[in-house]
Coordinates of N, CA, C and O in Angstrom, one line a residue:
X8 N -51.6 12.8 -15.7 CA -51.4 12.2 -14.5 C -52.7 11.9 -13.8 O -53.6 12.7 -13.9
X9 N -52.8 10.7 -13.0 CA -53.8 10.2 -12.8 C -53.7 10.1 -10.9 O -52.6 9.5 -10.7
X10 N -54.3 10.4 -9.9 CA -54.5 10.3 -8.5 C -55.2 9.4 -8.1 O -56.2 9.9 -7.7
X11 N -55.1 7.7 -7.8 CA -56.3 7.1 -8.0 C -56.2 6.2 -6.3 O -55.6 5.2 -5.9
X12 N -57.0 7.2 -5.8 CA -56.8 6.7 -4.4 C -58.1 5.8 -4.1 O -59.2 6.0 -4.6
X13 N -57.6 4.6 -2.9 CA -58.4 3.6 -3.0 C -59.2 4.0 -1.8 O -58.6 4.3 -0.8
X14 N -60.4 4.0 -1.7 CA -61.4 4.6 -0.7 C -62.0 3.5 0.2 O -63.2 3.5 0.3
X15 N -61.1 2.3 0.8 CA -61.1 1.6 2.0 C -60.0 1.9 2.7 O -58.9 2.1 2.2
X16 N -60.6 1.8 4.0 CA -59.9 2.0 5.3 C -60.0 0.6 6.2 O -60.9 -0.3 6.1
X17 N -59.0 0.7 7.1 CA -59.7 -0.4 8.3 C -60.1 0.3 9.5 O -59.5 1.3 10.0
X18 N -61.0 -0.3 10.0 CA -62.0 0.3 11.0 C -61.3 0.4 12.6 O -60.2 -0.1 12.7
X19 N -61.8 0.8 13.4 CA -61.3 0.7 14.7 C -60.6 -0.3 15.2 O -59.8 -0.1 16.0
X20 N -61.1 -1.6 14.6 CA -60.8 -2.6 15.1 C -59.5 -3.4 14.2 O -59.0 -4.5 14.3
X21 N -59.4 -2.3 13.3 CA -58.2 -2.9 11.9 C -58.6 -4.0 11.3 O -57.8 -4.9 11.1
X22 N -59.9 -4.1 11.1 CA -60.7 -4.3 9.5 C -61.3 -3.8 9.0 O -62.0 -2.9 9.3
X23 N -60.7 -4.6 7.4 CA -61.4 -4.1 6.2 C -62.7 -5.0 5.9 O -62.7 -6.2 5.6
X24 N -63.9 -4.3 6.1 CA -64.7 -5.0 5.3 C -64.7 -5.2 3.9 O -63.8 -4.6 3.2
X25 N -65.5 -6.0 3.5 CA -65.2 -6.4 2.1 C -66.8 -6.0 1.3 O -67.6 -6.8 0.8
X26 N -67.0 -4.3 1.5 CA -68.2 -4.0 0.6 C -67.2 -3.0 -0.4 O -66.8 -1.8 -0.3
X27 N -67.0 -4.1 -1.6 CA -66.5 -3.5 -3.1 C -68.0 -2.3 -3.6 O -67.9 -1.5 -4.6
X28 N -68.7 -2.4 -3.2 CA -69.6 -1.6 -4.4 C -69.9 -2.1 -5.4 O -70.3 -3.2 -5.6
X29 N -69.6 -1.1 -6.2 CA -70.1 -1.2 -7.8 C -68.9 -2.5 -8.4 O -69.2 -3.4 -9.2
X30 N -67.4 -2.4 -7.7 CA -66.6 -3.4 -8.2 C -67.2 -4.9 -7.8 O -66.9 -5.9 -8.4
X31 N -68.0 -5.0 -6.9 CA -68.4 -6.3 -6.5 C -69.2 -6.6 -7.7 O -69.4 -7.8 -7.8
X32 N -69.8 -5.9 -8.6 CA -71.0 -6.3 -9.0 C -70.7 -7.1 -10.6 O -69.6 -7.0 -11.1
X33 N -71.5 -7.6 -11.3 CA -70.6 -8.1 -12.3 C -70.5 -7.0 -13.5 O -71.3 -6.1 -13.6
X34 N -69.4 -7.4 -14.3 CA -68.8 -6.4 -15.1 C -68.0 -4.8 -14.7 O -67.6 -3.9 -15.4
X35 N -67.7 -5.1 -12.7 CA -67.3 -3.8 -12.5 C -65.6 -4.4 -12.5 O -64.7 -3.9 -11.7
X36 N -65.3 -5.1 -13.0 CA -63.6 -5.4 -13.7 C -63.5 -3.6 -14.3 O -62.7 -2.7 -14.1
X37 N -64.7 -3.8 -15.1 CA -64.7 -2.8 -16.1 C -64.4 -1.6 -16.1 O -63.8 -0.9 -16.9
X38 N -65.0 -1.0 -14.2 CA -64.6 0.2 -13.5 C -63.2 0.6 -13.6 O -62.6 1.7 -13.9
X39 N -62.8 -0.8 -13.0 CA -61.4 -0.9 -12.3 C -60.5 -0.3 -13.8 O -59.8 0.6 -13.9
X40 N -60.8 -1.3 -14.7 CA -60.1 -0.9 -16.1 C -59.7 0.2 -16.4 O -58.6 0.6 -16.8
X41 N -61.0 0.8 -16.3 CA -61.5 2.7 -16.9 C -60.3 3.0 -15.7 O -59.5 3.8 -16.0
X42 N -60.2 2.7 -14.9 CA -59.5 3.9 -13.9 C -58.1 3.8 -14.3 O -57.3 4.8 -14.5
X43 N -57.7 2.6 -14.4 CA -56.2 2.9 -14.6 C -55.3 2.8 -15.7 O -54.1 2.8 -15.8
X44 N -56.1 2.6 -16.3 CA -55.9 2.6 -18.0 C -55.9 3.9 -19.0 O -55.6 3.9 -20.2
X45 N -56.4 5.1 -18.2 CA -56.6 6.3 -18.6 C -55.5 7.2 -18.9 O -55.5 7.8 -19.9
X46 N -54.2 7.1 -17.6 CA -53.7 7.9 -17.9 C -52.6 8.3 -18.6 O -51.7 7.5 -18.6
X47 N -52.4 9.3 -19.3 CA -51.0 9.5 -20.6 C -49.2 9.9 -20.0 O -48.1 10.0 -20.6
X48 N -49.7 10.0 -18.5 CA -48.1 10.3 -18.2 C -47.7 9.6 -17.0 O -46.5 9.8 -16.7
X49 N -48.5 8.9 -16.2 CA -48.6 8.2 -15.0 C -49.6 8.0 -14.1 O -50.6 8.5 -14.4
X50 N -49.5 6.8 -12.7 CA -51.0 6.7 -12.0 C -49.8 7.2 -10.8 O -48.6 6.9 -10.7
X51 N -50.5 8.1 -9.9 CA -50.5 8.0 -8.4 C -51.1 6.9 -7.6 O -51.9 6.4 -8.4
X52 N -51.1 6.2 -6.5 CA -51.9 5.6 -6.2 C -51.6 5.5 -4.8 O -50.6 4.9 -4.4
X53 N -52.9 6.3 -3.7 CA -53.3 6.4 -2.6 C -54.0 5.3 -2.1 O -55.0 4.8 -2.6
X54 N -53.3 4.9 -0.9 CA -54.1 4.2 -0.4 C -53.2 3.6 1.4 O -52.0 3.3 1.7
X55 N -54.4 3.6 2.0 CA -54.3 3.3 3.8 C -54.3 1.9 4.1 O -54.5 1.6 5.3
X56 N -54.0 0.7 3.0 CA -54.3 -0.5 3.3 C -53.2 -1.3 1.8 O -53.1 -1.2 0.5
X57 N -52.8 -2.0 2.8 CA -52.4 -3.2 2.0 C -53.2 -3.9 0.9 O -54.4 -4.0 1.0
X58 N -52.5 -4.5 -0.3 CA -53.1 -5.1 -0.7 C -53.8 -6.6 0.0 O -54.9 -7.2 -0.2
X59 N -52.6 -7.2 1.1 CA -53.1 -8.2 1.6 C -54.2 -8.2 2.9 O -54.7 -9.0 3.6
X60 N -54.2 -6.9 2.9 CA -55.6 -6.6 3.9 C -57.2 -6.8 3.4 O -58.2 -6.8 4.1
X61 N -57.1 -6.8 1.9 CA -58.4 -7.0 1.6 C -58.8 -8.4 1.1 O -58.2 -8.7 0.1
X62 N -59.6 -9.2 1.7 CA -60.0 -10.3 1.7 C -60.7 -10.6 0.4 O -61.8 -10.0 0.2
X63 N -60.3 -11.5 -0.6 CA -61.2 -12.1 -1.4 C -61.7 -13.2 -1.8 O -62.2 -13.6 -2.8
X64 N -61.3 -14.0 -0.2 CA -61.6 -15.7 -0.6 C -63.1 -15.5 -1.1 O -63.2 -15.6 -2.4
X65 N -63.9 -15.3 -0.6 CA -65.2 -15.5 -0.3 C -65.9 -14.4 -1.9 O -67.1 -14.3 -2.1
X66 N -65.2 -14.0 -2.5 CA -65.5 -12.9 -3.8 C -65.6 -13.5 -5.0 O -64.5 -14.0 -5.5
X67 N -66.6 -13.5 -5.8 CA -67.1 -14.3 -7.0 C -66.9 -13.5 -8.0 O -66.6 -14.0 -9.1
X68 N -66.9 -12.4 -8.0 CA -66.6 -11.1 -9.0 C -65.3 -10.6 -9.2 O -64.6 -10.2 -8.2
X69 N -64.8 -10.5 -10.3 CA -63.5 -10.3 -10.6 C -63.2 -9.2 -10.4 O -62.1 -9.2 -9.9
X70 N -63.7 -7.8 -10.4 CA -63.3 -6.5 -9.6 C -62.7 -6.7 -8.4 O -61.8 -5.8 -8.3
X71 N -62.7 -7.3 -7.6 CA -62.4 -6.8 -6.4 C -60.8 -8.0 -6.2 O -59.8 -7.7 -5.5
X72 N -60.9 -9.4 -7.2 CA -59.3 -9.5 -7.4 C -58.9 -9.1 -8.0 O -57.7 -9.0 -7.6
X73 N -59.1 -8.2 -9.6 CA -58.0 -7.6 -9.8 C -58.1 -6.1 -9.3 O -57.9 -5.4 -10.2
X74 N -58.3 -5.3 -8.1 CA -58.0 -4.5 -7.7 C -57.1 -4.5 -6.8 O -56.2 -3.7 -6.7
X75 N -57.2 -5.9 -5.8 CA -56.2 -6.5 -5.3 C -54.8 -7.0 -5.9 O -53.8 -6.9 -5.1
X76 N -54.6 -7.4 -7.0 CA -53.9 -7.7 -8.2 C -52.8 -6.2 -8.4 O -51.6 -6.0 -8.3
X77 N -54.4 -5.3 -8.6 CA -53.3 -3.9 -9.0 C -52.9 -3.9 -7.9 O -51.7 -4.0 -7.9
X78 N -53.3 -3.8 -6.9 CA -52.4 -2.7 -5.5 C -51.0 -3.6 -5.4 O -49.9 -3.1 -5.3
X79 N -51.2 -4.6 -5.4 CA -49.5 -5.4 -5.6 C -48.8 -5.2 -6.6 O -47.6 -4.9 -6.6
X80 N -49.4 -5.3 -7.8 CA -48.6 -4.5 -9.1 C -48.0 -2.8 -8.5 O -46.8 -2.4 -8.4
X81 N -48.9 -2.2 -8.4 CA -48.2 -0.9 -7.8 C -47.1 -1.0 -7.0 O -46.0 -0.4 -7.2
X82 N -47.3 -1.6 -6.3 CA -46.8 -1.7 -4.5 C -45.2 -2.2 -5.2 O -44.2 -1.7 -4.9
X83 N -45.3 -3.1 -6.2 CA -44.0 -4.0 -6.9 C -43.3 -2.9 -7.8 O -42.1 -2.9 -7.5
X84 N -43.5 -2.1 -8.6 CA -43.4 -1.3 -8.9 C -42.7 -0.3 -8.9 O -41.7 0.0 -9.6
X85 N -43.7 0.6 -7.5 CA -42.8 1.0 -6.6 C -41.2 1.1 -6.1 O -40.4 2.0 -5.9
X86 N -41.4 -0.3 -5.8 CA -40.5 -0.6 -5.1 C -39.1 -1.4 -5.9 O -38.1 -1.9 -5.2
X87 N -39.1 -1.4 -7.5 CA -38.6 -1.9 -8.5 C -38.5 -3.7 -8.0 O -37.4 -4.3 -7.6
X88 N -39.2 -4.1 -8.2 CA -38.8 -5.6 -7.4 C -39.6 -6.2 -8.5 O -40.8 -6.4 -8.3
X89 N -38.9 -6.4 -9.7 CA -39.4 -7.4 -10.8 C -39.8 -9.0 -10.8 O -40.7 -9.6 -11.4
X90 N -38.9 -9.4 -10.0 CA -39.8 -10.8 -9.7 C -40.8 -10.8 -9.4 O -41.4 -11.9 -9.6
X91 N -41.6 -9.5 -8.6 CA -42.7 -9.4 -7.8 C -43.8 -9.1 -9.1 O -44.7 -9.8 -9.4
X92 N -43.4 -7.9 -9.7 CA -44.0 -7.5 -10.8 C -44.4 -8.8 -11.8 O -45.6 -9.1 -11.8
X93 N -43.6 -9.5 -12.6 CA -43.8 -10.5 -13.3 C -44.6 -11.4 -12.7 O -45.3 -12.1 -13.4
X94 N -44.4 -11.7 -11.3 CA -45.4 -12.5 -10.7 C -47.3 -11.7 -11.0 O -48.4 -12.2 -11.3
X95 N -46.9 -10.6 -10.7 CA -48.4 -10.2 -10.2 C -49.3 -10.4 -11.7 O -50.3 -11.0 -11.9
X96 N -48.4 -9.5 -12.7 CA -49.1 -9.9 -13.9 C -49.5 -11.3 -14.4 O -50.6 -11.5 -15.1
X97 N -48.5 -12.3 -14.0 CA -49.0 -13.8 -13.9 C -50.4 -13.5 -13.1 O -51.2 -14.1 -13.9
X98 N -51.0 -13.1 -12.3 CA -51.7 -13.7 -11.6 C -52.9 -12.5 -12.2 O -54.1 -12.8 -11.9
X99 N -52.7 -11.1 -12.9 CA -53.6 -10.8 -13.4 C -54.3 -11.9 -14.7 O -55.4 -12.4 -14.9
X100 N -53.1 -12.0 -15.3 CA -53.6 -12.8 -16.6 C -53.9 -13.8 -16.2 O -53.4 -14.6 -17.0
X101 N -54.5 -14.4 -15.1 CA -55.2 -15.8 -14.5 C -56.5 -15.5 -14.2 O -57.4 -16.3 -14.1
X102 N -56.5 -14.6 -14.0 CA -57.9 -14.0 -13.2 C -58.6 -13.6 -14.7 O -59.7 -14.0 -14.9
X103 N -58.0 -12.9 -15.6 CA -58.7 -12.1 -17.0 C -58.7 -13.7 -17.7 O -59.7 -14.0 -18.4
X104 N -57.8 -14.4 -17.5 CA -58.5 -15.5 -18.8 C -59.1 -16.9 -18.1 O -59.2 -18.0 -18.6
X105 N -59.5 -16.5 -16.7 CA -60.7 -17.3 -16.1 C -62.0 -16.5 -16.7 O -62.9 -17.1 -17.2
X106 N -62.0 -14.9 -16.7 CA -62.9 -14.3 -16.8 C -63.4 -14.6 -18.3 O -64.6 -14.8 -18.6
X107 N -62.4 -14.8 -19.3 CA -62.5 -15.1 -21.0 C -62.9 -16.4 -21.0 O -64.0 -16.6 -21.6
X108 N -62.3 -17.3 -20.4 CA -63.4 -19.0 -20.6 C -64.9 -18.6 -19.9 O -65.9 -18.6 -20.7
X109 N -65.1 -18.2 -18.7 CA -66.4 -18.0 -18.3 C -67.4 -17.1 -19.5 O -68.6 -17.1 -19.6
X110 N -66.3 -16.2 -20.3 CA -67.5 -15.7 -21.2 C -67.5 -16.7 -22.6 O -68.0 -16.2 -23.6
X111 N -67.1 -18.0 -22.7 CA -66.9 -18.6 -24.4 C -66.0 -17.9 -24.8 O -66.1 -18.1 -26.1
X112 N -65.1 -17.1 -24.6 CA -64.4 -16.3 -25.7 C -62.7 -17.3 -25.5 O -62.3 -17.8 -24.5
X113 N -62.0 -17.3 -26.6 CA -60.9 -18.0 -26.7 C -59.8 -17.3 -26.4 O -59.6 -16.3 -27.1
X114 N -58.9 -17.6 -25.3 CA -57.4 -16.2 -25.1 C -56.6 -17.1 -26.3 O -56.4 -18.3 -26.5
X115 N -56.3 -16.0 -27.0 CA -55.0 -16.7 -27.9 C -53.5 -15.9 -27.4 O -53.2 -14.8 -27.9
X116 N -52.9 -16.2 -26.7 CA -51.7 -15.2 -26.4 C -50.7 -15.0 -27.6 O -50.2 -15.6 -28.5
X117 N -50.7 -14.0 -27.2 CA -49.5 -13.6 -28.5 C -47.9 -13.3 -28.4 O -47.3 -12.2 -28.0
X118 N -47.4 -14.4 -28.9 CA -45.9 -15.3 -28.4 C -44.8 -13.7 -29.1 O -43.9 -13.0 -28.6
X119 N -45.4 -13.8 -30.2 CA -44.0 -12.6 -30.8 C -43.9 -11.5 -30.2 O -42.9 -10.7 -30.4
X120 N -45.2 -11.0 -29.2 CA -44.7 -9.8 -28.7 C -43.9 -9.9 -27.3 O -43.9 -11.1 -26.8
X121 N -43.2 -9.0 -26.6 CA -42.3 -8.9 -25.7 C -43.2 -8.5 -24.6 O -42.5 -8.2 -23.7
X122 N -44.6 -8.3 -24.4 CA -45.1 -7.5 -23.5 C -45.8 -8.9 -22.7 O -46.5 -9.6 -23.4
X123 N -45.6 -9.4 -21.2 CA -46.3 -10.2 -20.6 C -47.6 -10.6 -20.8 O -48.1 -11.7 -21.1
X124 N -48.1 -9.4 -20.7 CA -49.8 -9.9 -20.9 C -50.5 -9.6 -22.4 O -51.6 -9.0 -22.3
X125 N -50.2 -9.7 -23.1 CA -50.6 -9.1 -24.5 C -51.0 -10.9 -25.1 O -50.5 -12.0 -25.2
X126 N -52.3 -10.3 -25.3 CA -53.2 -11.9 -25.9 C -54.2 -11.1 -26.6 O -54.5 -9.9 -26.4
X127 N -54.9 -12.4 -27.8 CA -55.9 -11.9 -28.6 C -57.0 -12.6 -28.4 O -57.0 -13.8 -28.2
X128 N -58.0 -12.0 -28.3 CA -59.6 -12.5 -28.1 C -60.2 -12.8 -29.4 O -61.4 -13.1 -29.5

């Protein structure tokens, strides 16, 4: 089991700034990956803020949409509301295979399996 609480708050004034850290930086998708991808029996997931409280027009680095990405996948989840769910993975696998053309690499999705986001690089 995994506890994976998100360490923004909004401030006095009920904003969120938008300092991702290490997720802002490039390749910190990669963070995000390692964290929730770890665990063997479940994720917890803590957090004082909406996913639509964190701003990422202005965000060039993919860490910090798909952490936004996850907190709605959770949030969907949660709350068993599958249309929401299927949407959000739509919108991870938009962001991960913007991320795969920007590196030259080709998404081949893979039609026979039953799992939404399951593609070959």
């Amino acid at each position: 089991m995994i506890i994976f609480s998100i360490g923004y708050a909004k401030n006095e004034e009920g904003k969120v700034y938008n300092r991702f850290g290490s997720l802002n930086q490039r390749g910190g998708e990669n963070r995000l990956n390692v964290a929730v991808t770890r665990a063997k029996e479940g994720i917890i997931v803590v957090s004082s803020i909406e996913p639509e409280d964190l701003n990422i027009a202005n965000t060039s680095e993919h860490g910090p949409k798909l952490l936004k990405s996850y907190l709605k996948y959770a949030r969907a989840v949660f709350g068993g509301k599958l249309e929401e769910i299927h949407a959000v993975i739509k919108e991870i696998n938009e962001v991960v295979n913007t991320h795969v053309v920007q590196q030259t690499l080709h998404l081949i999705p893979h039609l026979k399996s039953k799992c939404t986001n399951n593609f070959v690089i």
